[in-house]
mmCIF file of C-alpha atoms in Angstrom:
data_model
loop_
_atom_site.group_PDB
_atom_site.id
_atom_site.type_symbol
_atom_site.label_atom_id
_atom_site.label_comp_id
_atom_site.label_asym_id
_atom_site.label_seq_id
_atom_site.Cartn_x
_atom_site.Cartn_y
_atom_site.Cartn_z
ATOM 1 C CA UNK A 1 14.372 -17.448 28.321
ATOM 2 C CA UNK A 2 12.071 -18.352 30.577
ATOM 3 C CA UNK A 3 11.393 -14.352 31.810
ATOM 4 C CA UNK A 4 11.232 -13.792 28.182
ATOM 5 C CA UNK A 5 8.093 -16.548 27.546
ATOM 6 C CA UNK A 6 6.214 -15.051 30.583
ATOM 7 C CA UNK A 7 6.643 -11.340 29.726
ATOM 8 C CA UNK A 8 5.648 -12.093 25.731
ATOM 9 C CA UNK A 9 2.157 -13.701 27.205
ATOM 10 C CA UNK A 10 1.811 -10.639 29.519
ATOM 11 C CA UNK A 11 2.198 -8.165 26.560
ATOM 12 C CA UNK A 12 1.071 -10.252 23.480
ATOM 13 C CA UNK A 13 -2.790 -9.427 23.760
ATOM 14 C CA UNK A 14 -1.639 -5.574 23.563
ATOM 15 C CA UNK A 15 0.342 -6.108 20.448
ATOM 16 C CA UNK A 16 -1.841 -8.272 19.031
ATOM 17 C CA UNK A 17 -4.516 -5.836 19.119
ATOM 18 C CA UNK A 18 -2.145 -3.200 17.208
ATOM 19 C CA UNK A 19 -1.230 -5.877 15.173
ATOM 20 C CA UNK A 20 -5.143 -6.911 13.845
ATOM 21 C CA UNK A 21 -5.289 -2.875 13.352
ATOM 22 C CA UNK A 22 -2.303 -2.569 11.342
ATOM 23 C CA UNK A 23 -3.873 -5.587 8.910
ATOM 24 C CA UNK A 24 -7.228 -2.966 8.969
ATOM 25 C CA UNK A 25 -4.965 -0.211 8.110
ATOM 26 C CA UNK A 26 -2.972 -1.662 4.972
ATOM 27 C CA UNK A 27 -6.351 -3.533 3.501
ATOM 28 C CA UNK A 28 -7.865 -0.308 3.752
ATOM 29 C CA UNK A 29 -4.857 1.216 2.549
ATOM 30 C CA UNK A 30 -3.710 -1.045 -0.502
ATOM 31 C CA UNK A 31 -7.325 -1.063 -1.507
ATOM 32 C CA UNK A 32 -7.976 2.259 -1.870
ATOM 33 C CA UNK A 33 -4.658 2.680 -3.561
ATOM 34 C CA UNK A 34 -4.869 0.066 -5.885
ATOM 35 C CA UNK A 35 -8.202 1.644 -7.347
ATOM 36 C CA UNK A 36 -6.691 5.502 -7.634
ATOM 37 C CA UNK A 37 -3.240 3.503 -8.752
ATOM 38 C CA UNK A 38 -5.188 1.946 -11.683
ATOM 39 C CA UNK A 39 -7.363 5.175 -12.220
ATOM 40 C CA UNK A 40 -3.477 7.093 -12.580
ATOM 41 C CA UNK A 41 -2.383 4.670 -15.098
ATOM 42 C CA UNK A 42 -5.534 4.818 -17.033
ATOM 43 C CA UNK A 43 -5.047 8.250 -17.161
ATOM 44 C CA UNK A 44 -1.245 8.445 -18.283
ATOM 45 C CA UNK A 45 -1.955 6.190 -21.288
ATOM 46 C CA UNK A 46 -4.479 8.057 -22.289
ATOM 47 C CA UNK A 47 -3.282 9.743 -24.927
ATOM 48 C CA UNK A 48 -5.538 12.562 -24.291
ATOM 49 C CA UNK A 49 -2.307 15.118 -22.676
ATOM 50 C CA UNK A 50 -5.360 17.024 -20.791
ATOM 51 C CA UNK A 51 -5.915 14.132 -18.969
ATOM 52 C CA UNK A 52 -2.113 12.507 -19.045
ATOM 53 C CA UNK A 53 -0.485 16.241 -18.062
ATOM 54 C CA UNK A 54 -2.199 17.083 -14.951
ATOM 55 C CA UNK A 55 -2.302 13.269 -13.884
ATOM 56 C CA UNK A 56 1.398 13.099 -14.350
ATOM 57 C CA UNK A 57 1.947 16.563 -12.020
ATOM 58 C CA UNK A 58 0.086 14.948 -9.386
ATOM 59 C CA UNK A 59 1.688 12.118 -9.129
ATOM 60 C CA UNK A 60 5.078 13.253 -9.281
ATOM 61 C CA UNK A 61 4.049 16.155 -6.673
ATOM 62 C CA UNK A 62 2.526 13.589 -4.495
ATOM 63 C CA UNK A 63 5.857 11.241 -4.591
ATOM 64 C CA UNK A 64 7.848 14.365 -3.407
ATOM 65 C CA UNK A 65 6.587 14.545 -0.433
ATOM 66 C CA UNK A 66 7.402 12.331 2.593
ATOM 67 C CA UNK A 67 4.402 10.422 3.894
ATOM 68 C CA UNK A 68 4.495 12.252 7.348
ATOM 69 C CA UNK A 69 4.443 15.437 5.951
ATOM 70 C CA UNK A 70 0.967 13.829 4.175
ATOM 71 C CA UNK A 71 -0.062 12.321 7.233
ATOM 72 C CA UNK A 72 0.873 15.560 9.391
ATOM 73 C CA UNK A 73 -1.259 17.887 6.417
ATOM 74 C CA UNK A 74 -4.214 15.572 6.593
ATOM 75 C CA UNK A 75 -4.602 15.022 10.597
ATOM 76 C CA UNK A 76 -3.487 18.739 11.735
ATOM 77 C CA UNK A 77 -4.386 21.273 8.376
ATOM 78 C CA UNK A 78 -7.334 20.113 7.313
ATOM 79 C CA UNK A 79 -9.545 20.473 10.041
ATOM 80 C CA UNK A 80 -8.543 24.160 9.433
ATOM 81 C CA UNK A 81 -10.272 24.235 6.708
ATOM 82 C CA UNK A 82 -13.371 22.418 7.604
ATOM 83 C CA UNK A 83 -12.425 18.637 6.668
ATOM 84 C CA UNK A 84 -12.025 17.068 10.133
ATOM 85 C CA UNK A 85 -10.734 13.414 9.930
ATOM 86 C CA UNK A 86 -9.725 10.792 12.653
ATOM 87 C CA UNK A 87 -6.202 9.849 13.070
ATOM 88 C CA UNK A 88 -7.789 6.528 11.415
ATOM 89 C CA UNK A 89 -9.085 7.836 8.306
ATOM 90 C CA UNK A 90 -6.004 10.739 8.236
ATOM 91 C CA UNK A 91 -3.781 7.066 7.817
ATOM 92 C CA UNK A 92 -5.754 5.391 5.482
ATOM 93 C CA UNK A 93 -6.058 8.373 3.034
ATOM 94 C CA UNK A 94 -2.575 9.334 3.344
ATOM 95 C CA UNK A 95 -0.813 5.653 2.797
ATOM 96 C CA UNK A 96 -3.178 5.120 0.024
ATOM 97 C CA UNK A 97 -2.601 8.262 -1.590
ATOM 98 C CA UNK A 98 1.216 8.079 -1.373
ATOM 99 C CA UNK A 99 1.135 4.405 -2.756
ATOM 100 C CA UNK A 100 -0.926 5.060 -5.070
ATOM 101 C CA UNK A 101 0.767 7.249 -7.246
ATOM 102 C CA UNK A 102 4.051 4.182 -6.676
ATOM 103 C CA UNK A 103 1.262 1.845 -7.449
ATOM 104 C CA UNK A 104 -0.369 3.637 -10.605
ATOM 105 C CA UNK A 105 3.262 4.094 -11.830
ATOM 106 C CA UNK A 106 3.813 -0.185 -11.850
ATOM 107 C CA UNK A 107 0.470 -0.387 -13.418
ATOM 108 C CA UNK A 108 1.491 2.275 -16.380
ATOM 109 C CA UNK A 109 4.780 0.417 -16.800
ATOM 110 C CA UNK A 110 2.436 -2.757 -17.262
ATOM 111 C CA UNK A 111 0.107 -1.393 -19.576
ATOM 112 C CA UNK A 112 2.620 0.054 -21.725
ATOM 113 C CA UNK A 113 4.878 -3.615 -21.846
ATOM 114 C CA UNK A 114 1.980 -4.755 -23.576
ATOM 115 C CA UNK A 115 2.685 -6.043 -27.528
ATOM 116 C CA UNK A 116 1.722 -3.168 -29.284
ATOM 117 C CA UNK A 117 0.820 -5.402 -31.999
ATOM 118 C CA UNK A 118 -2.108 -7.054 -30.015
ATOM 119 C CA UNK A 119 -3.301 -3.620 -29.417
ATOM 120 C CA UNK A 120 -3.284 -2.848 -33.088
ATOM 121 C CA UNK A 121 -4.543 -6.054 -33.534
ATOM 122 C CA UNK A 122 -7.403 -4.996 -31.474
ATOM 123 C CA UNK A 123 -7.741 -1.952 -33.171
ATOM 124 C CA UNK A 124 -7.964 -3.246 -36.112
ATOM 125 C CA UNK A 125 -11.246 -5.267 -35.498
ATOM 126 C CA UNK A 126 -12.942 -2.710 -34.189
ATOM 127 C CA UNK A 127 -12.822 -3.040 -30.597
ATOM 128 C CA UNK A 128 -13.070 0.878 -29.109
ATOM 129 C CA UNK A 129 -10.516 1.370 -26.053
ATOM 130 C CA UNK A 130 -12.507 0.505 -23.130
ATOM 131 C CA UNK A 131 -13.526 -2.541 -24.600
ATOM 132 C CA UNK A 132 -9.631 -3.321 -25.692
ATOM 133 C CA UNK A 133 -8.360 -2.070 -21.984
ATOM 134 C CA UNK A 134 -10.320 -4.573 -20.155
ATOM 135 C CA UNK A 135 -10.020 -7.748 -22.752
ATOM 136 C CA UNK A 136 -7.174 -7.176 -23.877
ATOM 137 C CA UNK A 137 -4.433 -4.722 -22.467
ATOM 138 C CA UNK A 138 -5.291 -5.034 -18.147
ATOM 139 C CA UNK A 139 -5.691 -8.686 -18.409
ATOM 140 C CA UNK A 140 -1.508 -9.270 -19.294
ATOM 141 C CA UNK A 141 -0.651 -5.661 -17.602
ATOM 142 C CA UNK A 142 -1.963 -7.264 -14.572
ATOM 143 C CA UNK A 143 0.560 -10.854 -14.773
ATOM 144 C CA UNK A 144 3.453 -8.283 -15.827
ATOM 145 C CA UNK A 145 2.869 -6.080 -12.596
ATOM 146 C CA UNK A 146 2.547 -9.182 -10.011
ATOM 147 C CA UNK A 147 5.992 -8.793 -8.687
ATOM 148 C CA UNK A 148 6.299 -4.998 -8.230
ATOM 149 C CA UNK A 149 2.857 -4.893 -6.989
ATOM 150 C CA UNK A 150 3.870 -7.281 -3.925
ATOM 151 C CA UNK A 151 6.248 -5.270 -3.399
ATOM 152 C CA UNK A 152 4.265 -2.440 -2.964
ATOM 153 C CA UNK A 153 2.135 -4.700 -0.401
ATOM 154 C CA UNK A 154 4.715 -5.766 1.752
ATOM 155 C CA UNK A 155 6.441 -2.147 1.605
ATOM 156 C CA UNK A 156 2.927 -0.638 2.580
ATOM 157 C CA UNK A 157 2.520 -2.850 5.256
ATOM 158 C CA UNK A 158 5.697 -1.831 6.701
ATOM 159 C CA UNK A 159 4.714 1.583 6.077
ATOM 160 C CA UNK A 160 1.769 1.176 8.364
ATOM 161 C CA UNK A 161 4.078 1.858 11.011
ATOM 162 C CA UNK A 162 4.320 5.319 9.895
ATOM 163 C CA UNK A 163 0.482 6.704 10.922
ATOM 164 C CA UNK A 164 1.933 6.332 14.803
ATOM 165 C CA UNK A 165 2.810 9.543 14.279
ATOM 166 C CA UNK A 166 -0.610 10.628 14.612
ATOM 167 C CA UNK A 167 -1.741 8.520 17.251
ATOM 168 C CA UNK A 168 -3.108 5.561 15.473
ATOM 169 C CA UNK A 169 -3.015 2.459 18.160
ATOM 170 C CA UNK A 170 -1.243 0.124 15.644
ATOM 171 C CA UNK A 171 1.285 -2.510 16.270
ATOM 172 C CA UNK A 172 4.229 -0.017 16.250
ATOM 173 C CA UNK A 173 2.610 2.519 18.750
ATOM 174 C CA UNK A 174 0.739 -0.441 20.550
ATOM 175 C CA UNK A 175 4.917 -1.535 21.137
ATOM 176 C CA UNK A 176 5.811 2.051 22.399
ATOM 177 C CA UNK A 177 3.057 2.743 24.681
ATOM 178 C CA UNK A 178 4.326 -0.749 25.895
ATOM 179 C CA UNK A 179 7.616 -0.261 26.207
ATOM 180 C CA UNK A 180 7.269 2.976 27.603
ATOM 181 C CA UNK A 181 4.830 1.634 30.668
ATOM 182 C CA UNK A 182 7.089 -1.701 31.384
ATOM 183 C CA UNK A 183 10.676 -0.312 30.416
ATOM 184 C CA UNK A 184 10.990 -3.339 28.904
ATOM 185 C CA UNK A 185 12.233 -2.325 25.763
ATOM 186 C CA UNK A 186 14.133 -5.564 24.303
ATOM 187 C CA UNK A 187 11.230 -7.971 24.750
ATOM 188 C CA UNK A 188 8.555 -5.414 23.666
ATOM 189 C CA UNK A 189 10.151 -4.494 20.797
ATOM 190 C CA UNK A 190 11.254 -7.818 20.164
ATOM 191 C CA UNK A 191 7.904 -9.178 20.248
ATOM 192 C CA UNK A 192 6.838 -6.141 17.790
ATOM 193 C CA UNK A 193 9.628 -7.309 15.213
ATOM 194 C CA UNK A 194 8.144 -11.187 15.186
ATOM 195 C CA UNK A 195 4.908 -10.185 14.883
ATOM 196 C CA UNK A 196 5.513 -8.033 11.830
ATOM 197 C CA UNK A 197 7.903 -10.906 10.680
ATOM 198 C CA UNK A 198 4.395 -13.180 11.008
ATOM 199 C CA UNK A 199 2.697 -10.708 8.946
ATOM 200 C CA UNK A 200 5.417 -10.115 6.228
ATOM 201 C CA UNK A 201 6.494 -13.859 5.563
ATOM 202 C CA UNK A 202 3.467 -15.481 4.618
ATOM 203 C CA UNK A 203 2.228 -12.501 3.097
ATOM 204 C CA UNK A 204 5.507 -13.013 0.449
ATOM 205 C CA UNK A 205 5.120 -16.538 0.389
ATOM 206 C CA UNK A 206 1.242 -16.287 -1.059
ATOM 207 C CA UNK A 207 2.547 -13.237 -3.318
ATOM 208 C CA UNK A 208 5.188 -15.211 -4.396
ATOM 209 C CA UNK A 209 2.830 -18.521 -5.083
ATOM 210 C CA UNK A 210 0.289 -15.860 -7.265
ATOM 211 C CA UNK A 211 3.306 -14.831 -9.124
ATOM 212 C CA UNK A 212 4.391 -18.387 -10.472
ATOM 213 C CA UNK A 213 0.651 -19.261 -11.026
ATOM 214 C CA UNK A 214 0.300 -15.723 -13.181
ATOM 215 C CA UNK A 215 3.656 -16.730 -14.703
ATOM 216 C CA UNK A 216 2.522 -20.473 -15.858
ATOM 217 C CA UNK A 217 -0.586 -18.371 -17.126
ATOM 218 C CA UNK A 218 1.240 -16.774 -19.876
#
């Protein structure tokens, strides 16, 4: 125990640094996602089917790919063509991208639980869409998608992990570049598993606190 307290000082200013990185890389992440997620749903429930079609192909074709293959496309293919991106920015686009189309899908599912007969209601006094979308509609979409949206979070924090693949120096890669140097596999990756614990648990607990707040709301 003792061996294990003086190698997790030795090696926790490493991780740590991976781990304040993989916080960058989510906000980034869910942010960005979030606003093309909303932009999706907005654009499913439509009703205009030149708008709702193509929307719908995109996300479907983007949710049938894995997110390496995204991540791979971004960081290595693009620069062929002239769009040269750091490993950073190759992560950030492709988890948002990829969540977003999981995110937009919540938000549609949302907007659509909505009583119809408030939105008819609304209709009936006038109020053009926009107008009913953001007073009427997004305001209860948004307490009906609090749960699946954490879930989303804490998922695409986990998924983080995933943009090691192209050399992004986040907690996950911070751990293998560790491991690899020390050979101390158990404590490194030991250390890597508490500190994403750290991240995850309070990050449900809040989510969780929101979602009873959003609930008394009703």
């Amino acid at each position: 125990m003792s061996d294990f307290l003086s190698q997790s000082a030795e090696y926790l200013p490493v991780l740590l640094q991976g781990a304040w990185l993989t916080v960058a890389v989510t906000v980034l992440s869910l942010a960005l996602a979030t606003l093309l997620g909303l932009l999706w749903a907005l654009l499913r429930t439509s009703g205009v089917a030149a708008l709702a079609v193509p929307t719908r192909i995109l996300v479907e074709f983007v949710r049938g790919i894995p997110i390496l293959v995204i991540l791979f496309y971004l960081y290595f293919v693009m620069p062929e063509i002239g769009l040269d991106l750091t490993a950073f920015q190759a992560g950030v686009i492709g988890l948002a991208l990829t969540y977003s189309c999981y995110i937009g899908e919540t938000f549609r599912a949302g907007i659509e639980a909505v009583d119809k007969g408030q939105i008819e209601a609304a209709k009936s006094i006038g109020m053009k869409r926009p107008l009913m979308m953001r007073r009427v509609v997004l305001p209860q979409a948004f307490r009906i998608v609090v749960p699946p949206y954490a879930n989303n979070l804490v998922m695409l924090l986990k998924d983080s992990s995933q943009v090691s693949v192209i050399s992004v120096a986040e907690l996950t890669m911070q751990g293998k570049m560790l491991a690899s140097s020390t050979f101390d596999n158990m404590t490194v990756f030991t250390l890597v598993a508490l500190l994403y614990l750290c991240l995850t648990i309070p990050l449900n607990m809040v989510m969780r606190r929101v979602e009873l707040r959003m609930g008394g709301a009703r």
